[in-house]
Amino acid sequence: MQVDGSVAIVTGGASGLGLATADRLLKEGARVVIVDLPSSNGAAVAAERGDAVRFVAADVRDPDEVQAAVDAAEAMGPLRILVHCAGRGGALRLVDREGNPGSLELYTEVVTINLIGTFNVLRLAAASMAKNEPIDGDRGVAILTASVAAFEGQIGQIPYASAKAGVVGLTVVAARDLAGKNIRVCTIAPGTFNTPSSRCRSSTTGCSTARQSGSTVRSGCRRDERVIDPGRRPRFRRHDNARSSRSPQRD
Ligand SMILES: NC(=O)c1ccc[n+]([C@@H]2O[C@H](COP(=O)([O-])OP(=O)(O)OC[C@H]3O[C@@H](n4cnc5c(N)ncnc54)[C@H](O)[C@@H]3O)[C@@H](O)[C@H]2O)c1
């Protein structure tokens, strides 16, 4: 995929992974539509970055709002790149400390944002990409975001792990479905990394998450974390889990 001169949509582009991705695409010569919630920093982020960036306030669950973002991208040129990073966690136990069943509303909300939102963004972006003239055999590429939790979630991650497993599950089907249209689909499943809203959380569950993701774990209480730093190569910082509080992990 030729990034230079292409138009990209980056969801969740106001923060963390999405923001770092948007900056990288800009550096490579793309024009970028950042899609994020109206309450996000998206407008300021776009204003700081100039004409090659537009912010469209949209909830990834909303068909009309996401279509407006696709329309904004098409106004900049053929949409060829989607990087879908928008997502959130939500800690939930099946039975809480008082013996009450876990919240169906929270489960539904987290699954809807992470899984249904992914389908919504992918289908609308793909319909736009399908209209493109192929360049070097490609009409477009979609990169989705799952998590290591898709394969081994921790206690408290039941909605998040369910949704991310769904994203993994849809990936090969989507790739096969869109292959005939020369649109590639792939999904990343990161381990824990440090973003503004996802500060490293400690606990032995954190260690096992890091262990599964291939990060270095020493003595069961230390791990390395990947630091997303726009404009720089990822670096690794050691974190002492023993000093932080215990809380259910999101990732
Ligand atoms: N940080 C980690 O350790 C980690 C690990 C594995 C996977 N992930 C995944 O990576 C992605 C990015 O995570 P991050 O750490 O950069 O998080 P982040 O919170 O910094 O960024 C996520 C962005 O998504 C936006 N967003 C949330 N719900 C939305 C909605 N309904 N519609 C539109 N935008 C919405 C938020 O406003 C935010 O700007 C997420 O899908 C997350 O699940 C993160």
PDB file of C-alpha atoms and ligand atoms in Angstrom:
ATOM      1  CA  MET A   1       0.000   0.000   0.000  1.00  0.00           C
ATOM      2  CA  GLN A   2       1.319   3.388  -1.061  1.00  0.00           C
ATOM      3  CA  VAL A   3       0.798   5.577   2.031  1.00  0.00           C
ATOM      4  CA  ASP A   4       2.180   8.768   0.513  1.00  0.00           C
ATOM      5  CA  GLY A   5      -0.763  10.695  -0.942  1.00  0.00           C
ATOM      6  CA  SER A   6      -3.402   8.270   0.333  1.00  0.00           C
ATOM      7  CA  VAL A   7      -6.380   9.211   2.464  1.00  0.00           C
ATOM      8  CA  ALA A   8      -6.782   7.372   5.750  1.00  0.00           C
ATOM      9  CA  ILE A   9      -9.384   7.135   8.467  1.00  0.00           C
ATOM     10  CA  VAL A  10      -8.056   6.547  11.958  1.00  0.00           C
ATOM     11  CA  THR A  11     -10.727   5.856  14.564  1.00  0.00           C
ATOM     12  CA  GLY A  12      -9.851   6.584  18.156  1.00  0.00           C
ATOM     13  CA  GLY A  13      -7.363   8.977  16.582  1.00  0.00           C
ATOM     14  CA  ALA A  14      -7.508  11.565  19.370  1.00  0.00           C
ATOM     15  CA  SER A  15      -5.545   9.450  21.834  1.00  0.00           C
ATOM     16  CA  GLY A  16      -3.046   6.675  22.401  1.00  0.00           C
ATOM     17  CA  LEU A  17      -2.560   4.137  19.616  1.00  0.00           C
ATOM     18  CA  GLY A  18      -4.857   6.008  17.224  1.00  0.00           C
ATOM     19  CA  LEU A  19      -3.062   9.310  17.692  1.00  0.00           C
ATOM     20  CA  ALA A  20       0.356   7.702  17.246  1.00  0.00           C
ATOM     21  CA  THR A  21      -0.950   5.992  14.092  1.00  0.00           C
ATOM     22  CA  ALA A  22      -2.368   9.224  12.703  1.00  0.00           C
ATOM     23  CA  ASP A  23       0.963  10.959  13.274  1.00  0.00           C
ATOM     24  CA  ARG A  24       2.871   8.151  11.600  1.00  0.00           C
ATOM     25  CA  LEU A  25       0.574   8.208   8.580  1.00  0.00           C
ATOM     26  CA  LEU A  26       0.964  11.991   8.341  1.00  0.00           C
ATOM     27  CA  LYS A  27       4.723  11.640   8.476  1.00  0.00           C
ATOM     28  CA  GLU A  28       4.509   9.142   5.615  1.00  0.00           C
ATOM     29  CA  GLY A  29       2.539  11.660   3.509  1.00  0.00           C
ATOM     30  CA  ALA A  30      -1.073  10.540   4.043  1.00  0.00           C
ATOM     31  CA  ARG A  31      -4.059  12.784   4.637  1.00  0.00           C
ATOM     32  CA  VAL A  32      -5.958  11.680   7.706  1.00  0.00           C
ATOM     33  CA  VAL A  33      -9.499  11.867   9.019  1.00  0.00           C
ATOM     34  CA  ILE A  34      -9.481  11.398  12.756  1.00  0.00           C
ATOM     35  CA  VAL A  35     -12.696   9.876  14.034  1.00  0.00           C
ATOM     36  CA  ASP A  36     -13.351  10.065  17.735  1.00  0.00           C
ATOM     37  CA  LEU A  37     -16.018  10.983  20.241  1.00  0.00           C
ATOM     38  CA  PRO A  38     -17.206  14.610  20.450  1.00  0.00           C
ATOM     39  CA  SER A  39     -15.907  14.669  24.020  1.00  0.00           C
ATOM     40  CA  SER A  40     -12.385  13.749  22.862  1.00  0.00           C
ATOM     41  CA  ASN A  41      -9.422  15.966  22.113  1.00  0.00           C
ATOM     42  CA  GLY A  42      -9.878  15.368  18.382  1.00  0.00           C
ATOM     43  CA  ALA A  43     -10.617  18.943  17.346  1.00  0.00           C
ATOM     44  CA  ALA A  44      -7.507  20.300  19.074  1.00  0.00           C
ATOM     45  CA  VAL A  45      -5.367  17.443  17.773  1.00  0.00           C
ATOM     46  CA  ALA A  46      -6.482  18.159  14.199  1.00  0.00           C
ATOM     47  CA  ALA A  47      -6.045  21.928  14.561  1.00  0.00           C
ATOM     48  CA  GLU A  48      -2.454  21.428  15.732  1.00  0.00           C
ATOM     49  CA  ARG A  49      -1.619  19.285  12.698  1.00  0.00           C
ATOM     50  CA  GLY A  50      -2.867  21.520   9.870  1.00  0.00           C
ATOM     51  CA  ASP A  51      -4.595  20.953   6.564  1.00  0.00           C
ATOM     52  CA  ALA A  52      -3.715  17.292   6.096  1.00  0.00           C
ATOM     53  CA  VAL A  53      -5.928  16.366   9.040  1.00  0.00           C
ATOM     54  CA  ARG A  54      -9.661  16.609   9.610  1.00  0.00           C
ATOM     55  CA  PHE A  55     -11.509  15.671  12.747  1.00  0.00           C
ATOM     56  CA  VAL A  56     -14.980  14.181  12.488  1.00  0.00           C
ATOM     57  CA  ALA A  57     -16.772  13.684  15.776  1.00  0.00           C
ATOM     58  CA  ALA A  58     -18.449  10.301  15.610  1.00  0.00           C
ATOM     59  CA  ASP A  59     -19.363   7.351  17.741  1.00  0.00           C
ATOM     60  CA  VAL A  60     -18.219   4.200  15.961  1.00  0.00           C
ATOM     61  CA  ARG A  61     -21.572   2.586  16.771  1.00  0.00           C
ATOM     62  CA  ASP A  62     -23.518   5.203  14.832  1.00  0.00           C
ATOM     63  CA  PRO A  63     -24.037   4.475  11.106  1.00  0.00           C
ATOM     64  CA  ASP A  64     -24.791   8.079  10.091  1.00  0.00           C
ATOM     65  CA  GLU A  65     -21.900   9.574  12.036  1.00  0.00           C
ATOM     66  CA  VAL A  66     -19.403   7.066  10.658  1.00  0.00           C
ATOM     67  CA  GLN A  67     -20.770   7.575   7.142  1.00  0.00           C
ATOM     68  CA  ALA A  68     -20.178  11.320   7.607  1.00  0.00           C
ATOM     69  CA  ALA A  69     -16.548  10.523   8.434  1.00  0.00           C
ATOM     70  CA  VAL A  70     -16.256   8.372   5.301  1.00  0.00           C
ATOM     71  CA  ASP A  71     -17.778  11.211   3.261  1.00  0.00           C
ATOM     72  CA  ALA A  72     -15.233  13.626   4.770  1.00  0.00           C
ATOM     73  CA  ALA A  73     -12.428  11.260   3.793  1.00  0.00           C
ATOM     74  CA  GLU A  74     -13.762  10.918   0.240  1.00  0.00           C
ATOM     75  CA  ALA A  75     -13.817  14.718  -0.024  1.00  0.00           C
ATOM     76  CA  MET A  76     -10.028  14.607   0.517  1.00  0.00           C
ATOM     77  CA  GLY A  77      -9.522  11.844  -2.078  1.00  0.00           C
ATOM     78  CA  PRO A  78     -10.120   8.098  -2.435  1.00  0.00           C
ATOM     79  CA  LEU A  79     -10.184   6.435   0.975  1.00  0.00           C
ATOM     80  CA  ARG A  80      -7.557   3.692   0.880  1.00  0.00           C
ATOM     81  CA  ILE A  81      -6.556   3.139   4.519  1.00  0.00           C
ATOM     82  CA  LEU A  82      -8.597   2.397   7.626  1.00  0.00           C
ATOM     83  CA  VAL A  83      -6.915   1.957  10.982  1.00  0.00           C
ATOM     84  CA  HIS A  84      -9.614   1.218  13.518  1.00  0.00           C
ATOM     85  CA  CYS A  85      -8.315   1.862  17.028  1.00  0.00           C
ATOM     86  CA  ALA A  86     -11.406   3.147  18.864  1.00  0.00           C
ATOM     87  CA  GLY A  87     -12.286   0.983  21.800  1.00  0.00           C
ATOM     88  CA  ARG A  88     -12.677   0.863  25.528  1.00  0.00           C
ATOM     89  CA  GLY A  89     -12.764  -1.559  28.422  1.00  0.00           C
ATOM     90  CA  GLY A  90     -15.131  -1.918  31.344  1.00  0.00           C
ATOM     91  CA  ALA A  91     -14.449  -4.095  34.366  1.00  0.00           C
ATOM     92  CA  LEU A  92     -17.178  -6.599  35.125  1.00  0.00           C
ATOM     93  CA  ARG A  93     -17.419  -9.707  37.300  1.00  0.00           C
ATOM     94  CA  LEU A  94     -20.036 -12.364  36.561  1.00  0.00           C
ATOM     95  CA  VAL A  95     -21.131 -12.172  40.204  1.00  0.00           C
ATOM     96  CA  ASP A  96     -20.144  -9.157  42.281  1.00  0.00           C
ATOM     97  CA  ARG A  97     -19.010  -9.046  45.915  1.00  0.00           C
ATOM     98  CA  GLU A  98     -22.604  -8.691  47.135  1.00  0.00           C
ATOM     99  CA  GLY A  99     -23.694 -11.708  45.077  1.00  0.00           C
ATOM    100  CA  ASN A 100     -25.472  -9.701  42.380  1.00  0.00           C
ATOM    101  CA  PRO A 101     -25.228 -10.833  38.769  1.00  0.00           C
ATOM    102  CA  GLY A 102     -22.943  -8.752  36.577  1.00  0.00           C
ATOM    103  CA  SER A 103     -24.438  -5.837  34.646  1.00  0.00           C
ATOM    104  CA  LEU A 104     -25.981  -6.822  31.319  1.00  0.00           C
ATOM    105  CA  GLU A 105     -25.976  -3.128  30.350  1.00  0.00           C
ATOM    106  CA  LEU A 106     -22.214  -2.778  30.791  1.00  0.00           C
ATOM    107  CA  TYR A 107     -21.553  -6.053  28.970  1.00  0.00           C
ATOM    108  CA  THR A 108     -23.733  -4.920  26.065  1.00  0.00           C
ATOM    109  CA  GLU A 109     -22.135  -1.483  25.934  1.00  0.00           C
ATOM    110  CA  VAL A 110     -18.546  -2.738  25.835  1.00  0.00           C
ATOM    111  CA  VAL A 111     -19.322  -5.424  23.251  1.00  0.00           C
ATOM    112  CA  THR A 112     -21.259  -2.925  21.144  1.00  0.00           C
ATOM    113  CA  ILE A 113     -18.439  -0.387  21.088  1.00  0.00           C
ATOM    114  CA  ASN A 114     -15.620  -2.856  20.478  1.00  0.00           C
ATOM    115  CA  LEU A 115     -17.276  -5.440  18.237  1.00  0.00           C
ATOM    116  CA  ILE A 116     -20.385  -3.945  16.612  1.00  0.00           C
ATOM    117  CA  GLY A 117     -18.496  -0.657  16.240  1.00  0.00           C
ATOM    118  CA  THR A 118     -15.723  -2.508  14.403  1.00  0.00           C
ATOM    119  CA  PHE A 119     -18.215  -4.084  11.993  1.00  0.00           C
ATOM    120  CA  ASN A 120     -19.914  -0.733  11.430  1.00  0.00           C
ATOM    121  CA  VAL A 121     -16.688   1.108  10.636  1.00  0.00           C
ATOM    122  CA  LEU A 122     -15.323  -1.712   8.490  1.00  0.00           C
ATOM    123  CA  ARG A 123     -18.450  -2.125   6.359  1.00  0.00           C
ATOM    124  CA  LEU A 124     -18.765   1.616   5.621  1.00  0.00           C
ATOM    125  CA  ALA A 125     -15.060   2.098   4.896  1.00  0.00           C
ATOM    126  CA  ALA A 126     -14.976  -1.032   2.713  1.00  0.00           C
ATOM    127  CA  ALA A 127     -17.949   0.160   0.659  1.00  0.00           C
ATOM    128  CA  SER A 128     -16.027   3.351  -0.035  1.00  0.00           C
ATOM    129  CA  MET A 129     -12.768   1.520  -0.852  1.00  0.00           C
ATOM    130  CA  ALA A 130     -14.579  -0.827  -3.237  1.00  0.00           C
ATOM    131  CA  LYS A 131     -15.185   2.179  -5.538  1.00  0.00           C
ATOM    132  CA  ASN A 132     -11.449   2.977  -5.847  1.00  0.00           C
ATOM    133  CA  GLU A 133      -9.321   2.346  -8.901  1.00  0.00           C
ATOM    134  CA  PRO A 134      -6.747  -0.280  -7.894  1.00  0.00           C
ATOM    135  CA  ILE A 135      -3.169   0.888  -7.402  1.00  0.00           C
ATOM    136  CA  ASP A 136      -0.635  -1.934  -7.688  1.00  0.00           C
ATOM    137  CA  GLY A 137      -3.537  -4.353  -7.305  1.00  0.00           C
ATOM    138  CA  ASP A 138      -4.867  -2.751  -4.084  1.00  0.00           C
ATOM    139  CA  ARG A 139      -8.072  -0.805  -3.534  1.00  0.00           C
ATOM    140  CA  GLY A 140      -7.526  -0.436   0.178  1.00  0.00           C
ATOM    141  CA  VAL A 141      -6.457  -1.905   3.466  1.00  0.00           C
ATOM    142  CA  ALA A 142      -8.238  -2.108   6.829  1.00  0.00           C
ATOM    143  CA  ILE A 143      -6.338  -2.689  10.047  1.00  0.00           C
ATOM    144  CA  LEU A 144      -8.470  -3.549  13.064  1.00  0.00           C
ATOM    145  CA  THR A 145      -7.488  -3.691  16.724  1.00  0.00           C
ATOM    146  CA  ALA A 146      -8.082  -6.662  18.991  1.00  0.00           C
ATOM    147  CA  SER A 147      -6.045  -7.428  22.100  1.00  0.00           C
ATOM    148  CA  VAL A 148      -4.163 -10.216  23.788  1.00  0.00           C
ATOM    149  CA  ALA A 149      -7.362 -10.445  25.861  1.00  0.00           C
ATOM    150  CA  ALA A 150      -9.014 -12.009  22.796  1.00  0.00           C
ATOM    151  CA  PHE A 151      -7.002 -15.146  23.513  1.00  0.00           C
ATOM    152  CA  GLU A 152      -6.629 -15.041  27.282  1.00  0.00           C
ATOM    153  CA  GLY A 153      -8.587 -12.415  29.126  1.00  0.00           C
ATOM    154  CA  GLN A 154      -8.171 -11.762  32.818  1.00  0.00           C
ATOM    155  CA  ILE A 155     -10.827 -11.734  35.529  1.00  0.00           C
ATOM    156  CA  GLY A 156     -12.938  -8.609  35.078  1.00  0.00           C
ATOM    157  CA  GLN A 157     -12.399  -8.491  31.310  1.00  0.00           C
ATOM    158  CA  ILE A 158     -15.360 -10.592  30.256  1.00  0.00           C
ATOM    159  CA  PRO A 159     -17.047  -8.011  27.991  1.00  0.00           C
ATOM    160  CA  TYR A 160     -13.771  -6.726  26.578  1.00  0.00           C
ATOM    161  CA  ALA A 161     -12.353 -10.214  25.979  1.00  0.00           C
ATOM    162  CA  SER A 162     -15.620 -11.333  24.351  1.00  0.00           C
ATOM    163  CA  ALA A 163     -15.599  -8.359  22.007  1.00  0.00           C
ATOM    164  CA  LYS A 164     -11.929  -8.624  21.077  1.00  0.00           C
ATOM    165  CA  ALA A 165     -12.323 -12.363  20.423  1.00  0.00           C
ATOM    166  CA  GLY A 166     -15.167 -11.385  18.100  1.00  0.00           C
ATOM    167  CA  VAL A 167     -12.852  -8.989  16.258  1.00  0.00           C
ATOM    168  CA  VAL A 168     -10.313 -11.787  15.816  1.00  0.00           C
ATOM    169  CA  GLY A 169     -13.072 -14.087  14.610  1.00  0.00           C
ATOM    170  CA  LEU A 170     -14.406 -11.714  11.996  1.00  0.00           C
ATOM    171  CA  THR A 171     -10.987 -10.899  10.565  1.00  0.00           C
ATOM    172  CA  VAL A 172     -10.409 -13.915   8.348  1.00  0.00           C
ATOM    173  CA  VAL A 173     -14.014 -13.858   7.166  1.00  0.00           C
ATOM    174  CA  ALA A 174     -13.754 -10.174   6.294  1.00  0.00           C
ATOM    175  CA  ALA A 175     -10.426 -10.740   4.536  1.00  0.00           C
ATOM    176  CA  ARG A 176     -11.929 -13.526   2.436  1.00  0.00           C
ATOM    177  CA  ASP A 177     -15.088 -11.523   1.809  1.00  0.00           C
ATOM    178  CA  LEU A 178     -13.187  -8.454   0.584  1.00  0.00           C
ATOM    179  CA  ALA A 179     -10.339 -10.236  -1.196  1.00  0.00           C
ATOM    180  CA  GLY A 180     -12.303 -10.249  -4.456  1.00  0.00           C
ATOM    181  CA  LYS A 181     -12.530  -6.462  -4.183  1.00  0.00           C
ATOM    182  CA  ASN A 182      -8.760  -6.191  -3.651  1.00  0.00           C
ATOM    183  CA  ILE A 183      -9.193  -4.863  -0.124  1.00  0.00           C
ATOM    184  CA  ARG A 184      -6.989  -6.386   2.573  1.00  0.00           C
ATOM    185  CA  VAL A 185      -8.131  -6.815   6.175  1.00  0.00           C
ATOM    186  CA  CYS A 186      -5.902  -7.606   9.106  1.00  0.00           C
ATOM    187  CA  THR A 187      -6.058  -7.264  12.871  1.00  0.00           C
ATOM    188  CA  ILE A 188      -3.436  -6.537  15.495  1.00  0.00           C
ATOM    189  CA  ALA A 189      -3.720  -8.045  18.968  1.00  0.00           C
ATOM    190  CA  PRO A 190      -1.398  -6.036  21.193  1.00  0.00           C
ATOM    191  CA  GLY A 191      -0.309  -6.793  24.710  1.00  0.00           C
ATOM    192  CA  THR A 192      -0.309  -4.027  27.275  1.00  0.00           C
ATOM    193  CA  PHE A 193       1.173  -0.685  26.258  1.00  0.00           C
ATOM    194  CA  ASN A 194       1.156   2.653  27.955  1.00  0.00           C
ATOM    195  CA  THR A 195      -1.319   5.190  26.598  1.00  0.00           C
ATOM    196  CA  PRO A 196      -2.801   8.274  28.229  1.00  0.00           C
ATOM    197  CA  SER A 197      -5.923   6.435  29.306  1.00  0.00           C
ATOM    198  CA  SER A 198      -4.319   3.073  29.834  1.00  0.00           C
ATOM    199  CA  ARG A 199      -1.620   3.592  32.374  1.00  0.00           C
ATOM    200  CA  CYS A 200       0.156   0.444  33.364  1.00  0.00           C
ATOM    201  CA  ARG A 201      -1.843  -1.439  35.938  1.00  0.00           C
ATOM    202  CA  SER A 202      -0.131  -3.843  38.192  1.00  0.00           C
ATOM    203  CA  SER A 203      -0.966  -7.204  39.679  1.00  0.00           C
ATOM    204  CA  THR A 204      -0.119 -10.749  38.876  1.00  0.00           C
ATOM    205  CA  THR A 205      -2.796 -10.652  36.174  1.00  0.00           C
ATOM    206  CA  GLY A 206      -0.778  -7.887  34.552  1.00  0.00           C
ATOM    207  CA  CYS A 207       2.260 -10.105  34.591  1.00  0.00           C
ATOM    208  CA  SER A 208       0.434 -12.938  32.909  1.00  0.00           C
ATOM    209  CA  THR A 209      -0.892 -10.572  30.263  1.00  0.00           C
ATOM    210  CA  ALA A 210       2.611  -9.351  29.592  1.00  0.00           C
ATOM    211  CA  ARG A 211       3.950 -12.901  29.583  1.00  0.00           C
ATOM    212  CA  GLN A 212       1.451 -14.024  26.967  1.00  0.00           C
ATOM    213  CA  SER A 213       2.189 -11.024  24.806  1.00  0.00           C
ATOM    214  CA  GLY A 214       5.871 -11.890  24.800  1.00  0.00           C
ATOM    215  CA  SER A 215       7.034  -9.060  27.035  1.00  0.00           C
ATOM    216  CA  THR A 216       9.793  -9.771  29.480  1.00  0.00           C
ATOM    217  CA  VAL A 217       8.635 -10.778  32.944  1.00  0.00           C
ATOM    218  CA  ARG A 218      11.109 -11.037  35.767  1.00  0.00           C
ATOM    219  CA  SER A 219      10.402 -12.725  39.054  1.00  0.00           C
ATOM    220  CA  GLY A 220       6.654 -12.605  38.467  1.00  0.00           C
ATOM    221  CA  CYS A 221       6.419  -8.988  39.567  1.00  0.00           C
ATOM    222  CA  ARG A 222       8.098  -6.896  36.912  1.00  0.00           C
ATOM    223  CA  ARG A 223       7.329  -6.466  33.305  1.00  0.00           C
ATOM    224  CA  ASP A 224       8.347  -4.386  30.352  1.00  0.00           C
ATOM    225  CA  GLU A 225       5.770  -2.217  28.679  1.00  0.00           C
ATOM    226  CA  ARG A 226       5.736  -0.760  25.220  1.00  0.00           C
ATOM    227  CA  VAL A 227       5.516   3.015  25.176  1.00  0.00           C
ATOM    228  CA  ILE A 228       3.679   4.630  22.284  1.00  0.00           C
ATOM    229  CA  ASP A 229       5.437   7.871  21.574  1.00  0.00           C
ATOM    230  CA  PRO A 230       4.383   9.645  18.377  1.00  0.00           C
ATOM    231  CA  GLY A 231       7.312  10.403  16.112  1.00  0.00           C
ATOM    232  CA  ARG A 232       9.683   7.996  17.847  1.00  0.00           C
ATOM    233  CA  ARG A 233      10.399   4.340  17.616  1.00  0.00           C
ATOM    234  CA  PRO A 234       8.655   2.302  20.324  1.00  0.00           C
ATOM    235  CA  ARG A 235      10.863   1.930  23.354  1.00  0.00           C
ATOM    236  CA  PHE A 236      10.513  -0.266  26.364  1.00  0.00           C
ATOM    237  CA  ARG A 237      10.245   0.798  29.954  1.00  0.00           C
ATOM    238  CA  ARG A 238      10.405  -1.480  32.902  1.00  0.00           C
ATOM    239  CA  HIS A 239       7.579  -1.186  35.347  1.00  0.00           C
ATOM    240  CA  ASP A 240       7.507  -2.367  38.900  1.00  0.00           C
ATOM    241  CA  ASN A 241       4.142  -4.038  39.373  1.00  0.00           C
ATOM    242  CA  ALA A 242       4.642  -4.416  43.087  1.00  0.00           C
ATOM    243  CA  ARG A 243       4.237  -0.660  43.626  1.00  0.00           C
ATOM    244  CA  SER A 244       0.880  -0.200  41.963  1.00  0.00           C
ATOM    245  CA  SER A 245      -2.606  -1.054  43.074  1.00  0.00           C
ATOM    246  CA  ARG A 246      -4.549  -4.120  41.990  1.00  0.00           C
ATOM    247  CA  SER A 247      -7.264  -3.529  39.456  1.00  0.00           C
ATOM    248  CA  PRO A 248      -8.856  -5.495  36.639  1.00  0.00           C
ATOM    249  CA  GLN A 249      -6.922  -5.042  33.422  1.00  0.00           C
ATOM    250  CA  ARG A 250      -8.428  -3.667  30.276  1.00  0.00           C
ATOM    251  CA  ASP A 251      -5.975  -5.099  27.764  1.00  0.00           C
TER     252      ASP A 251
HETATM  253  N1  LIG B   1      -3.388   0.292  25.703  1.00  0.00           N
HETATM  254  C1  LIG B   1      -3.285  -1.021  25.733  1.00  0.00           C
HETATM  255  O1  LIG B   1      -2.573  -1.601  26.563  1.00  0.00           O
HETATM  256  C2  LIG B   1      -4.023  -1.854  24.719  1.00  0.00           C
HETATM  257  C3  LIG B   1      -3.697  -3.213  24.603  1.00  0.00           C
HETATM  258  C4  LIG B   1      -4.378  -3.987  23.678  1.00  0.00           C
HETATM  259  C5  LIG B   1      -5.337  -3.421  22.870  1.00  0.00           C
HETATM  260  N2  LIG B   1      -5.633  -2.095  23.012  1.00  0.00           N
HETATM  261  C6  LIG B   1      -6.645  -1.556  22.111  1.00  0.00           C
HETATM  262  O2  LIG B   1      -6.038  -0.535  21.355  1.00  0.00           O
HETATM  263  C7  LIG B   1      -7.019   0.421  20.984  1.00  0.00           C
HETATM  264  C8  LIG B   1      -6.553   1.811  21.376  1.00  0.00           C
HETATM  265  O3  LIG B   1      -6.363   1.817  22.779  1.00  0.00           O
HETATM  266  P1  LIG B   1      -5.593   3.000  23.534  1.00  0.00           P
HETATM  267  O4  LIG B   1      -4.877   2.394  24.674  1.00  0.00           O
HETATM  268  O5  LIG B   1      -4.878   3.850  22.553  1.00  0.00           O
HETATM  269  O6  LIG B   1      -6.843   3.728  24.176  1.00  0.00           O
HETATM  270  P2  LIG B   1      -7.207   5.263  24.324  1.00  0.00           P
HETATM  271  O7  LIG B   1      -8.318   5.302  25.304  1.00  0.00           O
HETATM  272  O8  LIG B   1      -5.979   6.087  24.550  1.00  0.00           O
HETATM  273  O9  LIG B   1      -7.805   5.610  22.882  1.00  0.00           O
HETATM  274  C9  LIG B   1      -9.021   5.087  22.467  1.00  0.00           C
HETATM  275  C10 LIG B   1      -9.795   6.174  21.768  1.00  0.00           C
HETATM  276  O10 LIG B   1     -11.023   5.596  21.324  1.00  0.00           O
HETATM  277  C11 LIG B   1     -12.028   6.556  21.499  1.00  0.00           C
HETATM  278  N3  LIG B   1     -13.331   5.916  21.608  1.00  0.00           N
HETATM  279  C12 LIG B   1     -13.799   5.152  22.627  1.00  0.00           C
HETATM  280  N4  LIG B   1     -15.055   4.776  22.377  1.00  0.00           N
HETATM  281  C13 LIG B   1     -15.380   5.316  21.171  1.00  0.00           C
HETATM  282  C14 LIG B   1     -16.560   5.292  20.382  1.00  0.00           C
HETATM  283  N5  LIG B   1     -17.665   4.642  20.790  1.00  0.00           N
HETATM  284  N6  LIG B   1     -16.565   5.946  19.198  1.00  0.00           N
HETATM  285  C15 LIG B   1     -15.461   6.618  18.784  1.00  0.00           C
HETATM  286  N7  LIG B   1     -14.328   6.680  19.495  1.00  0.00           N
HETATM  287  C16 LIG B   1     -14.295   6.040  20.676  1.00  0.00           C
HETATM  288  C17 LIG B   1     -11.657   7.290  22.782  1.00  0.00           C
HETATM  289  O11 LIG B   1     -12.302   8.559  22.871  1.00  0.00           O
HETATM  290  C18 LIG B   1     -10.147   7.369  22.665  1.00  0.00           C
HETATM  291  O12 LIG B   1      -9.725   8.584  22.057  1.00  0.00           O
HETATM  292  C19 LIG B   1      -8.321  -0.003  21.678  1.00  0.00           C
HETATM  293  O13 LIG B   1      -9.104  -0.740  20.758  1.00  0.00           O
HETATM  294  C20 LIG B   1      -7.833  -0.913  22.790  1.00  0.00           C
HETATM  295  O14 LIG B   1      -8.812  -1.846  23.162  1.00  0.00           O
HETATM  296  C21 LIG B   1      -5.009  -1.318  23.904  1.00  0.00           C
END
